[in-house]
mmCIF file of N, CA and C in Angstrom:
data_model
loop_
_atom_site.group_PDB
_atom_site.id
_atom_site.type_symbol
_atom_site.label_atom_id
_atom_site.label_comp_id
_atom_site.label_asym_id
_atom_site.label_seq_id
_atom_site.Cartn_x
_atom_site.Cartn_y
_atom_site.Cartn_z
ATOM 1 N N GLY A 1 11.607 7.084 -23.596
ATOM 2 C CA GLY A 1 10.741 8.194 -23.821
ATOM 3 C C GLY A 1 9.374 7.996 -23.198
ATOM 4 N N LEU A 2 8.415 7.717 -24.056
ATOM 5 C CA LEU A 2 7.017 7.649 -23.639
ATOM 6 C C LEU A 2 6.772 6.539 -22.622
ATOM 7 N N ALA A 3 7.502 5.427 -22.735
ATOM 8 C CA ALA A 3 7.302 4.310 -21.800
ATOM 9 C C ALA A 3 7.573 4.741 -20.368
ATOM 10 N N ALA A 4 8.617 5.536 -20.176
ATOM 11 C CA ALA A 4 8.959 5.977 -18.830
ATOM 12 C C ALA A 4 8.057 7.115 -18.375
ATOM 13 N N GLN A 5 7.705 8.012 -19.306
ATOM 14 C CA GLN A 5 6.918 9.180 -18.941
ATOM 15 C C GLN A 5 5.447 8.850 -18.725
ATOM 16 N N ASP A 6 4.879 8.092 -19.640
ATOM 17 C CA ASP A 6 3.446 7.813 -19.563
ATOM 18 C C ASP A 6 3.152 6.417 -20.115
ATOM 19 N N PRO A 7 3.386 5.386 -19.280
ATOM 20 C CA PRO A 7 3.222 4.016 -19.759
ATOM 21 C C PRO A 7 1.804 3.709 -20.249
ATOM 22 N N GLU A 8 0.800 4.307 -19.633
ATOM 23 C CA GLU A 8 -0.581 4.049 -20.075
ATOM 24 C C GLU A 8 -0.836 4.587 -21.473
ATOM 25 N N ARG A 9 -0.291 5.775 -21.761
ATOM 26 C CA ARG A 9 -0.451 6.347 -23.098
ATOM 27 C C ARG A 9 0.227 5.471 -24.145
ATOM 28 N N LEU A 10 1.403 4.951 -23.808
ATOM 29 C CA LEU A 10 2.106 4.065 -24.735
ATOM 30 C C LEU A 10 1.293 2.792 -24.957
ATOM 31 N N ARG A 11 0.759 2.231 -23.886
ATOM 32 C CA ARG A 11 -0.046 1.009 -24.013
ATOM 33 C C ARG A 11 -1.249 1.268 -24.918
ATOM 34 N N GLU A 12 -1.937 2.389 -24.703
ATOM 35 C CA GLU A 12 -3.100 2.738 -25.545
ATOM 36 C C GLU A 12 -2.691 2.910 -27.000
ATOM 37 N N ALA A 13 -1.544 3.560 -27.233
ATOM 38 C CA ALA A 13 -1.071 3.772 -28.605
ATOM 39 C C ALA A 13 -0.748 2.441 -29.285
ATOM 40 N N LEU A 14 -0.143 1.524 -28.528
ATOM 41 C CA LEU A 14 0.183 0.213 -29.095
ATOM 42 C C LEU A 14 -1.076 -0.574 -29.442
ATOM 43 N N VAL A 15 -2.058 -0.538 -28.560
ATOM 44 C CA VAL A 15 -3.320 -1.239 -28.815
ATOM 45 C C VAL A 15 -4.018 -0.639 -30.022
ATOM 46 N N ALA A 16 -4.051 0.681 -30.111
ATOM 47 C CA ALA A 16 -4.687 1.354 -31.248
ATOM 48 C C ALA A 16 -3.975 1.000 -32.550
ATOM 49 N N ALA A 17 -2.646 0.989 -32.536
ATOM 50 C CA ALA A 17 -1.883 0.654 -33.739
ATOM 51 C C ALA A 17 -2.135 -0.788 -34.155
ATOM 52 N N GLU A 18 -2.212 -1.673 -33.169
ATOM 53 C CA GLU A 18 -2.485 -3.087 -33.463
ATOM 54 C C GLU A 18 -3.864 -3.246 -34.086
ATOM 55 N N HIS A 19 -4.872 -2.563 -33.524
ATOM 56 C CA HIS A 19 -6.240 -2.627 -34.067
ATOM 57 C C HIS A 19 -6.307 -2.050 -35.474
ATOM 58 N N ALA A 20 -5.455 -1.077 -35.754
ATOM 59 C CA ALA A 20 -5.435 -0.460 -37.084
ATOM 60 C C ALA A 20 -4.662 -1.322 -38.088
ATOM 61 N N GLY A 21 -4.070 -2.419 -37.604
ATOM 62 C CA GLY A 21 -3.352 -3.311 -38.498
ATOM 63 C C GLY A 21 -1.933 -2.879 -38.784
ATOM 64 N N LEU A 22 -1.427 -1.943 -38.031
ATOM 65 C CA LEU A 22 -0.056 -1.468 -38.250
ATOM 66 C C LEU A 22 0.949 -2.462 -37.670
ATOM 67 N N SER A 23 2.140 -2.477 -38.245
ATOM 68 C CA SER A 23 3.217 -3.296 -37.715
ATOM 69 C C SER A 23 4.531 -2.633 -38.081
ATOM 70 N N GLY A 24 5.620 -3.193 -37.600
ATOM 71 C CA GLY A 24 6.918 -2.647 -37.943
ATOM 72 C C GLY A 24 7.817 -2.492 -36.745
ATOM 73 N N PRO A 25 9.046 -2.062 -36.981
ATOM 74 C CA PRO A 25 10.039 -1.980 -35.911
ATOM 75 C C PRO A 25 9.662 -1.016 -34.785
ATOM 76 N N LEU A 26 8.980 0.074 -35.123
ATOM 77 C CA LEU A 26 8.599 1.029 -34.086
ATOM 78 C C LEU A 26 7.606 0.403 -33.109
ATOM 79 N N LEU A 27 6.640 -0.351 -33.637
ATOM 80 C CA LEU A 27 5.675 -1.023 -32.756
ATOM 81 C C LEU A 27 6.357 -2.107 -31.930
ATOM 82 N N GLU A 28 7.305 -2.816 -32.549
ATOM 83 C CA GLU A 28 8.035 -3.846 -31.804
ATOM 84 C C GLU A 28 8.836 -3.199 -30.672
ATOM 85 N N LEU A 29 9.448 -2.069 -30.959
ATOM 86 C CA LEU A 29 10.190 -1.337 -29.942
ATOM 87 C C LEU A 29 9.251 -0.890 -28.809
ATOM 88 N N GLY A 30 8.068 -0.412 -29.182
ATOM 89 C CA GLY A 30 7.070 -0.023 -28.176
ATOM 90 C C GLY A 30 6.657 -1.193 -27.313
ATOM 91 N N ALA A 31 6.479 -2.363 -27.941
ATOM 92 C CA ALA A 31 6.095 -3.561 -27.182
ATOM 93 C C ALA A 31 7.204 -3.966 -26.208
ATOM 94 N N VAL A 32 8.448 -3.851 -26.645
ATOM 95 C CA VAL A 32 9.580 -4.160 -25.768
ATOM 96 C C VAL A 32 9.603 -3.172 -24.603
ATOM 97 N N ALA A 33 9.396 -1.898 -24.902
ATOM 98 C CA ALA A 33 9.374 -0.876 -23.851
ATOM 99 C C ALA A 33 8.274 -1.167 -22.836
ATOM 100 N N MET A 34 7.115 -1.606 -23.316
ATOM 101 C CA MET A 34 6.016 -1.933 -22.394
ATOM 102 C C MET A 34 6.367 -3.146 -21.539
ATOM 103 N N ALA A 35 7.008 -4.135 -22.130
ATOM 104 C CA ALA A 35 7.396 -5.326 -21.366
ATOM 105 C C ALA A 35 8.380 -4.948 -20.264
ATOM 106 N N VAL A 36 9.322 -4.067 -20.589
ATOM 107 C CA VAL A 36 10.291 -3.596 -19.589
ATOM 108 C C VAL A 36 9.564 -2.843 -18.472
ATOM 109 N N GLN A 37 8.643 -1.978 -18.873
ATOM 110 C CA GLN A 37 7.876 -1.197 -17.896
ATOM 111 C C GLN A 37 7.034 -2.128 -17.011
ATOM 112 N N ASP A 38 6.429 -3.142 -17.603
ATOM 113 C CA ASP A 38 5.620 -4.091 -16.833
ATOM 114 C C ASP A 38 6.479 -4.849 -15.814
ATOM 115 N N ARG A 39 7.675 -5.280 -16.238
ATOM 116 C CA ARG A 39 8.577 -5.984 -15.311
ATOM 117 C C ARG A 39 9.006 -5.053 -14.185
ATOM 118 N N ARG A 40 9.288 -3.806 -14.516
ATOM 119 C CA ARG A 40 9.700 -2.811 -13.516
ATOM 120 C C ARG A 40 8.588 -2.601 -12.485
ATOM 121 N N LEU A 41 7.369 -2.420 -12.989
ATOM 122 C CA LEU A 41 6.233 -2.219 -12.083
ATOM 123 C C LEU A 41 5.970 -3.458 -11.232
ATOM 124 N N ALA A 42 6.119 -4.640 -11.831
ATOM 125 C CA ALA A 42 5.934 -5.879 -11.073
ATOM 126 C C ALA A 42 6.985 -5.995 -9.975
ATOM 127 N N ALA A 43 8.236 -5.623 -10.288
ATOM 128 C CA ALA A 43 9.306 -5.680 -9.286
ATOM 129 C C ALA A 43 9.028 -4.711 -8.142
ATOM 130 N N LEU A 44 8.538 -3.523 -8.464
ATOM 131 C CA LEU A 44 8.207 -2.543 -7.418
ATOM 132 C C LEU A 44 7.034 -3.019 -6.564
ATOM 133 N N ALA A 45 6.044 -3.647 -7.194
ATOM 134 C CA ALA A 45 4.898 -4.172 -6.443
ATOM 135 C C ALA A 45 5.351 -5.292 -5.503
ATOM 136 N N GLU A 46 6.251 -6.149 -5.994
ATOM 137 C CA GLU A 46 6.784 -7.230 -5.165
ATOM 138 C C GLU A 46 7.566 -6.660 -3.985
ATOM 139 N N LEU A 47 8.337 -5.602 -4.243
ATOM 140 C CA LEU A 47 9.114 -4.970 -3.181
ATOM 141 C C LEU A 47 8.198 -4.342 -2.137
ATOM 142 N N GLU A 48 7.153 -3.705 -2.599
ATOM 143 C CA GLU A 48 6.199 -3.094 -1.675
ATOM 144 C C GLU A 48 5.551 -4.158 -0.788
ATOM 145 N N GLU A 49 5.172 -5.280 -1.397
ATOM 146 C CA GLU A 49 4.553 -6.374 -0.637
ATOM 147 C C GLU A 49 5.545 -6.983 0.353
ATOM 148 N N ALA A 50 6.781 -7.206 -0.094
ATOM 149 C CA ALA A 50 7.803 -7.779 0.787
ATOM 150 C C ALA A 50 8.083 -6.848 1.962
ATOM 151 N N THR A 51 8.116 -5.552 1.702
ATOM 152 C CA THR A 51 8.358 -4.570 2.758
ATOM 153 C C THR A 51 7.248 -4.636 3.797
ATOM 154 N N PHE A 52 6.014 -4.817 3.337
ATOM 155 C CA PHE A 52 4.871 -4.906 4.242
ATOM 156 C C PHE A 52 5.009 -6.101 5.192
ATOM 157 N N THR A 53 5.601 -7.209 4.707
ATOM 158 C CA THR A 53 5.756 -8.399 5.560
ATOM 159 C C THR A 53 6.820 -8.190 6.637
ATOM 160 N N ARG A 54 7.717 -7.228 6.413
ATOM 161 C CA ARG A 54 8.827 -6.927 7.328
ATOM 162 C C ARG A 54 9.786 -8.107 7.473
ATOM 163 N N ASN A 55 9.789 -9.012 6.491
ATOM 164 C CA ASN A 55 10.651 -10.185 6.493
ATOM 165 C C ASN A 55 11.946 -9.841 5.751
ATOM 166 N N PRO A 56 13.082 -9.756 6.471
ATOM 167 C CA PRO A 56 14.325 -9.343 5.825
ATOM 168 C C PRO A 56 14.703 -10.174 4.595
ATOM 169 N N ALA A 57 14.525 -11.482 4.646
ATOM 170 C CA ALA A 57 14.900 -12.327 3.502
ATOM 171 C C ALA A 57 14.061 -11.974 2.274
ATOM 172 N N ARG A 58 12.764 -11.794 2.462
ATOM 173 C CA ARG A 58 11.896 -11.426 1.337
ATOM 174 C C ARG A 58 12.234 -10.039 0.806
ATOM 175 N N ILE A 59 12.547 -9.123 1.714
ATOM 176 C CA ILE A 59 12.877 -7.760 1.288
ATOM 177 C C ILE A 59 14.175 -7.768 0.472
ATOM 178 N N HIS A 60 15.180 -8.517 0.944
ATOM 179 C CA HIS A 60 16.438 -8.590 0.196
ATOM 180 C C HIS A 60 16.205 -9.154 -1.205
ATOM 181 N N ALA A 61 15.412 -10.223 -1.304
ATOM 182 C CA ALA A 61 15.140 -10.830 -2.613
ATOM 183 C C ALA A 61 14.413 -9.838 -3.529
ATOM 184 N N ALA A 62 13.440 -9.134 -2.974
ATOM 185 C CA ALA A 62 12.679 -8.168 -3.775
ATOM 186 C C ALA A 62 13.536 -6.966 -4.171
ATOM 187 N N LEU A 63 14.432 -6.534 -3.276
ATOM 188 C CA LEU A 63 15.352 -5.447 -3.613
ATOM 189 C C LEU A 63 16.275 -5.861 -4.760
ATOM 190 N N SER A 64 16.733 -7.108 -4.735
ATOM 191 C CA SER A 64 17.588 -7.609 -5.814
ATOM 192 C C SER A 64 16.848 -7.611 -7.142
ATOM 193 N N ARG A 65 15.605 -8.066 -7.120
ATOM 194 C CA ARG A 65 14.823 -8.089 -8.364
ATOM 195 C C ARG A 65 14.587 -6.661 -8.870
ATOM 196 N N ALA A 66 14.246 -5.758 -7.952
ATOM 197 C CA ALA A 66 14.020 -4.365 -8.345
ATOM 198 C C ALA A 66 15.297 -3.768 -8.937
ATOM 199 N N ALA A 67 16.439 -4.049 -8.317
ATOM 200 C CA ALA A 67 17.709 -3.537 -8.830
ATOM 201 C C ALA A 67 17.997 -4.102 -10.220
ATOM 202 N N ALA A 68 17.660 -5.371 -10.432
ATOM 203 C CA ALA A 68 17.864 -5.989 -11.743
ATOM 204 C C ALA A 68 17.020 -5.300 -12.813
ATOM 205 N N GLU A 69 15.902 -4.725 -12.392
ATOM 206 C CA GLU A 69 15.032 -3.996 -13.321
ATOM 207 C C GLU A 69 15.383 -2.504 -13.366
ATOM 208 N N GLY A 70 16.491 -2.143 -12.696
ATOM 209 C CA GLY A 70 16.951 -0.749 -12.753
ATOM 210 C C GLY A 70 16.393 0.149 -11.667
ATOM 211 N N GLU A 71 15.679 -0.427 -10.710
ATOM 212 C CA GLU A 71 15.084 0.364 -9.626
ATOM 213 C C GLU A 71 15.998 0.318 -8.411
ATOM 214 N N THR A 72 16.797 1.354 -8.234
ATOM 215 C CA THR A 72 17.702 1.398 -7.084
ATOM 216 C C THR A 72 17.453 2.618 -6.207
ATOM 217 N N VAL A 73 16.598 3.523 -6.660
ATOM 218 C CA VAL A 73 16.236 4.703 -5.873
ATOM 219 C C VAL A 73 14.729 4.883 -5.950
ATOM 220 N N GLY A 74 14.202 5.661 -5.033
ATOM 221 C CA GLY A 74 12.775 5.950 -5.042
ATOM 222 C C GLY A 74 12.147 5.655 -3.698
ATOM 223 N N GLU A 75 10.928 6.088 -3.564
ATOM 224 C CA GLU A 75 10.215 5.991 -2.289
ATOM 225 C C GLU A 75 10.061 4.544 -1.808
ATOM 226 N N ILE A 76 9.710 3.635 -2.711
ATOM 227 C CA ILE A 76 9.495 2.237 -2.325
ATOM 228 C C ILE A 76 10.819 1.602 -1.903
ATOM 229 N N VAL A 77 11.885 1.881 -2.648
ATOM 230 C CA VAL A 77 13.212 1.344 -2.313
ATOM 231 C C VAL A 77 13.678 1.922 -0.979
ATOM 232 N N ASP A 78 13.478 3.198 -0.766
ATOM 233 C CA ASP A 78 13.865 3.837 0.504
ATOM 234 C C ASP A 78 13.138 3.206 1.682
ATOM 235 N N GLU A 79 11.842 2.985 1.520
ATOM 236 C CA GLU A 79 11.042 2.380 2.600
ATOM 237 C C GLU A 79 11.527 0.962 2.887
ATOM 238 N N ALA A 80 11.818 0.195 1.844
ATOM 239 C CA ALA A 80 12.313 -1.173 2.031
ATOM 240 C C ALA A 80 13.629 -1.165 2.809
ATOM 241 N N ASN A 81 14.525 -0.268 2.456
ATOM 242 C CA ASN A 81 15.805 -0.178 3.163
ATOM 243 C C ASN A 81 15.621 0.267 4.610
ATOM 244 N N ARG A 82 14.677 1.165 4.857
ATOM 245 C CA ARG A 82 14.399 1.616 6.227
ATOM 246 C C ARG A 82 13.897 0.436 7.073
ATOM 247 N N VAL A 83 12.967 -0.328 6.511
ATOM 248 C CA VAL A 83 12.421 -1.490 7.230
ATOM 249 C C VAL A 83 13.525 -2.515 7.493
ATOM 250 N N LEU A 84 14.407 -2.720 6.520
ATOM 251 C CA LEU A 84 15.532 -3.643 6.737
ATOM 252 C C LEU A 84 16.395 -3.197 7.909
ATOM 253 N N ARG A 85 16.693 -1.902 7.968
ATOM 254 C CA ARG A 85 17.520 -1.398 9.080
ATOM 255 C C ARG A 85 16.846 -1.664 10.427
ATOM 256 N N GLU A 86 15.526 -1.651 10.456
ATOM 257 C CA GLU A 86 14.800 -1.935 11.700
ATOM 258 C C GLU A 86 14.719 -3.432 11.990
ATOM 259 N N GLU A 87 14.451 -4.216 10.951
ATOM 260 C CA GLU A 87 14.121 -5.627 11.157
ATOM 261 C C GLU A 87 15.323 -6.563 11.231
ATOM 262 N N GLU A 88 16.419 -6.246 10.546
ATOM 263 C CA GLU A 88 17.567 -7.165 10.580
ATOM 264 C C GLU A 88 18.119 -7.363 11.991
ATOM 265 N N PRO A 89 18.295 -6.308 12.793
ATOM 266 C CA PRO A 89 18.769 -6.550 14.169
ATOM 267 C C PRO A 89 17.768 -7.385 14.984
ATOM 268 N N LYS A 90 16.479 -7.167 14.755
ATOM 269 C CA LYS A 90 15.463 -7.948 15.468
ATOM 270 C C LYS A 90 15.545 -9.422 15.069
ATOM 271 N N GLN A 91 15.730 -9.670 13.767
ATOM 272 C CA GLN A 91 15.830 -11.050 13.282
ATOM 273 C C GLN A 91 17.055 -11.744 13.880
ATOM 274 N N ALA A 92 18.180 -11.039 13.904
ATOM 275 C CA ALA A 92 19.400 -11.613 14.479
ATOM 276 C C ALA A 92 19.202 -11.905 15.968
ATOM 277 N N LEU A 93 18.529 -11.004 16.670
ATOM 278 C CA LEU A 93 18.283 -11.203 18.097
ATOM 279 C C LEU A 93 17.342 -12.376 18.325
ATOM 280 N N ARG A 94 16.327 -12.515 17.491
ATOM 281 C CA ARG A 94 15.407 -13.657 17.625
ATOM 282 C C ARG A 94 16.174 -14.977 17.477
ATOM 283 N N GLU A 95 17.098 -15.011 16.516
ATOM 284 C CA GLU A 95 17.899 -16.226 16.311
ATOM 285 C C GLU A 95 18.771 -16.503 17.530
ATOM 286 N N LEU A 96 19.349 -15.436 18.113
ATOM 287 C CA LEU A 96 20.154 -15.592 19.326
ATOM 288 C C LEU A 96 19.288 -16.101 20.474
ATOM 289 N N LEU A 97 18.117 -15.495 20.668
ATOM 290 C CA LEU A 97 17.212 -15.916 21.740
ATOM 291 C C LEU A 97 16.835 -17.392 21.593
ATOM 292 N N MET A 98 16.546 -17.793 20.345
ATOM 293 C CA MET A 98 16.169 -19.170 20.103
ATOM 294 C C MET A 98 17.322 -20.108 20.469
ATOM 295 N N GLY A 99 18.535 -19.742 20.048
ATOM 296 C CA GLY A 99 19.703 -20.563 20.359
ATOM 297 C C GLY A 99 19.947 -20.660 21.855
ATOM 298 N N LEU A 100 19.837 -19.539 22.553
ATOM 299 C CA LEU A 100 20.037 -19.541 24.008
ATOM 300 C C LEU A 100 18.959 -20.348 24.715
ATOM 301 N N ALA A 101 17.724 -20.216 24.263
ATOM 302 C CA ALA A 101 16.607 -20.914 24.911
ATOM 303 C C ALA A 101 16.683 -22.420 24.698
ATOM 304 N N GLU A 102 17.255 -22.834 23.553
ATOM 305 C CA GLU A 102 17.308 -24.263 23.236
ATOM 306 C C GLU A 102 18.586 -24.934 23.731
ATOM 307 N N ALA A 103 19.468 -24.164 24.362
ATOM 308 C CA ALA A 103 20.725 -24.735 24.865
ATOM 309 C C ALA A 103 20.428 -25.779 25.936
ATOM 310 N N ALA A 104 21.285 -26.788 26.002
ATOM 311 C CA ALA A 104 21.107 -27.851 27.000
ATOM 312 C C ALA A 104 21.104 -27.259 28.412
ATOM 313 N N GLU A 105 22.011 -26.303 28.646
ATOM 314 C CA GLU A 105 22.056 -25.622 29.946
ATOM 315 C C GLU A 105 22.003 -24.123 29.674
ATOM 316 N N PRO A 106 20.807 -23.538 29.647
ATOM 317 C CA PRO A 106 20.672 -22.107 29.330
ATOM 318 C C PRO A 106 21.461 -21.232 30.301
ATOM 319 N N ASP A 107 22.111 -20.219 29.763
ATOM 320 C CA ASP A 107 22.910 -19.280 30.543
ATOM 321 C C ASP A 107 22.007 -18.112 30.937
ATOM 322 N N ALA A 108 21.682 -18.015 32.214
ATOM 323 C CA ALA A 108 20.753 -16.999 32.712
ATOM 324 C C ALA A 108 21.233 -15.584 32.400
ATOM 325 N N GLU A 109 22.534 -15.339 32.529
ATOM 326 C CA GLU A 109 23.071 -13.998 32.282
ATOM 327 C C GLU A 109 22.902 -13.609 30.808
ATOM 328 N N GLN A 110 23.226 -14.530 29.907
ATOM 329 C CA GLN A 110 23.075 -14.257 28.473
ATOM 330 C C GLN A 110 21.606 -14.078 28.104
ATOM 331 N N LEU A 111 20.753 -14.909 28.671
ATOM 332 C CA LEU A 111 19.314 -14.794 28.397
ATOM 333 C C LEU A 111 18.785 -13.445 28.874
ATOM 334 N N SER A 112 19.174 -13.038 30.066
ATOM 335 C CA SER A 112 18.723 -11.747 30.600
ATOM 336 C C SER A 112 19.194 -10.600 29.715
ATOM 337 N N ALA A 113 20.455 -10.654 29.292
ATOM 338 C CA ALA A 113 21.002 -9.595 28.432
ATOM 339 C C ALA A 113 20.272 -9.569 27.084
ATOM 340 N N ALA A 114 20.023 -10.733 26.511
ATOM 341 C CA ALA A 114 19.335 -10.805 25.220
ATOM 342 C C ALA A 114 17.896 -10.309 25.343
ATOM 343 N N LEU A 115 17.232 -10.626 26.431
ATOM 344 C CA LEU A 115 15.861 -10.148 26.641
ATOM 345 C C LEU A 115 15.838 -8.630 26.848
ATOM 346 N N ALA A 116 16.846 -8.106 27.527
ATOM 347 C CA ALA A 116 16.929 -6.654 27.697
ATOM 348 C C ALA A 116 17.119 -5.987 26.333
ATOM 349 N N GLU A 117 17.955 -6.587 25.482
ATOM 350 C CA GLU A 117 18.177 -6.050 24.133
ATOM 351 C C GLU A 117 16.881 -6.139 23.317
ATOM 352 N N ALA A 118 16.115 -7.201 23.516
ATOM 353 C CA ALA A 118 14.835 -7.344 22.811
ATOM 354 C C ALA A 118 13.915 -6.173 23.157
ATOM 355 N N GLY A 119 13.885 -5.827 24.432
ATOM 356 C CA GLY A 119 13.075 -4.691 24.854
ATOM 357 C C GLY A 119 13.567 -3.392 24.237
ATOM 358 N N ARG A 120 14.876 -3.226 24.161
ATOM 359 C CA ARG A 120 15.461 -2.017 23.579
ATOM 360 C C ARG A 120 15.119 -1.906 22.095
ATOM 361 N N LEU A 121 15.064 -3.045 21.402
ATOM 362 C CA LEU A 121 14.746 -3.044 19.966
ATOM 363 C C LEU A 121 13.247 -2.958 19.689
ATOM 364 N N GLY A 122 12.456 -3.001 20.764
ATOM 365 C CA GLY A 122 11.017 -2.846 20.574
ATOM 366 C C GLY A 122 10.249 -4.151 20.408
ATOM 367 N N LEU A 123 10.881 -5.269 20.690
ATOM 368 C CA LEU A 123 10.149 -6.540 20.644
ATOM 369 C C LEU A 123 9.294 -6.651 21.903
ATOM 370 N N ASP A 124 8.064 -7.049 21.746
ATOM 371 C CA ASP A 124 7.169 -7.214 22.888
ATOM 372 C C ASP A 124 7.470 -8.562 23.543
ATOM 373 N N ARG A 125 8.039 -8.515 24.734
ATOM 374 C CA ARG A 125 8.461 -9.746 25.411
ATOM 375 C C ARG A 125 7.297 -10.670 25.715
ATOM 376 N N ASN A 126 6.091 -10.129 25.793
ATOM 377 C CA ASN A 126 4.922 -10.967 26.076
ATOM 378 C C ASN A 126 4.265 -11.494 24.799
ATOM 379 N N GLU A 127 4.527 -10.849 23.669
ATOM 380 C CA GLU A 127 3.902 -11.244 22.400
ATOM 381 C C GLU A 127 4.836 -12.051 21.508
ATOM 382 N N ASP A 128 6.127 -11.720 21.509
ATOM 383 C CA ASP A 128 7.079 -12.371 20.615
ATOM 384 C C ASP A 128 7.370 -13.794 21.094
ATOM 385 N N VAL A 129 7.170 -14.770 20.205
ATOM 386 C CA VAL A 129 7.332 -16.188 20.542
ATOM 387 C C VAL A 129 8.752 -16.488 21.026
ATOM 388 N N ASP A 130 9.755 -15.931 20.349
ATOM 389 C CA ASP A 130 11.132 -16.197 20.748
ATOM 390 C C ASP A 130 11.439 -15.603 22.126
ATOM 391 N N CYS A 131 10.864 -14.449 22.426
ATOM 392 C CA CYS A 131 11.030 -13.851 23.760
ATOM 393 C C CYS A 131 10.359 -14.732 24.817
ATOM 394 N N GLN A 132 9.193 -15.256 24.491
ATOM 395 C CA GLN A 132 8.483 -16.127 25.434
ATOM 396 C C GLN A 132 9.315 -17.376 25.745
ATOM 397 N N ARG A 133 9.901 -17.968 24.704
ATOM 398 C CA ARG A 133 10.740 -19.161 24.900
ATOM 399 C C ARG A 133 11.956 -18.813 25.758
ATOM 400 N N ALA A 134 12.559 -17.666 25.473
ATOM 401 C CA ALA A 134 13.741 -17.258 26.238
ATOM 402 C C ALA A 134 13.373 -17.011 27.697
ATOM 403 N N GLN A 135 12.220 -16.386 27.942
ATOM 404 C CA GLN A 135 11.783 -16.135 29.324
ATOM 405 C C GLN A 135 11.507 -17.441 30.045
ATOM 406 N N ALA A 136 10.908 -18.406 29.351
ATOM 407 C CA ALA A 136 10.652 -19.729 29.956
ATOM 408 C C ALA A 136 11.984 -20.403 30.285
ATOM 409 N N ALA A 137 12.958 -20.328 29.373
ATOM 410 C CA ALA A 137 14.277 -20.931 29.625
ATOM 411 C C ALA A 137 14.960 -20.228 30.794
ATOM 412 N N LEU A 138 14.786 -18.903 30.876
ATOM 413 C CA LEU A 138 15.386 -18.144 31.976
ATOM 414 C C LEU A 138 14.788 -18.578 33.310
ATOM 415 N N SER A 139 13.479 -18.815 33.319
ATOM 416 C CA SER A 139 12.805 -19.272 34.542
ATOM 417 C C SER A 139 13.337 -20.627 34.991
ATOM 418 N N ASN A 140 13.705 -21.456 34.013
ATOM 419 C CA ASN A 140 14.194 -22.809 34.335
ATOM 420 C C ASN A 140 15.697 -22.869 34.535
ATOM 421 N N ALA A 141 16.398 -21.751 34.264
ATOM 422 C CA ALA A 141 17.880 -21.757 34.343
ATOM 423 C C ALA A 141 18.325 -21.720 35.788
#
């Protein structure tokens, strides 16, 4: 009820009841509702922060925590999923580039194809460290 609709009003009511010396099951229920609401808000804040980092592993962990708190839909969850769809292919490509660049005998054709894919995904070949390593390996291949 009130916890979901207006958590601040519930918090104020609980504080007022506590100051008035009231106690009982209804207040305990209100306190539990506030704790649930606080965990939910904390999970959403963590998800928002993880989404800002654009780090797929952090986003997945934060999405799991949010889901555990019952948050599976909403603007923050949608944004996190959108960022994952963008960043997971980039992360996989970075790992491929790193593997190709560190190979004992780098394959020029594979490196060229991976660098072309990096450009298609929007990675800046001059700014991205893994792209720079791959380009250096390509030069030496």
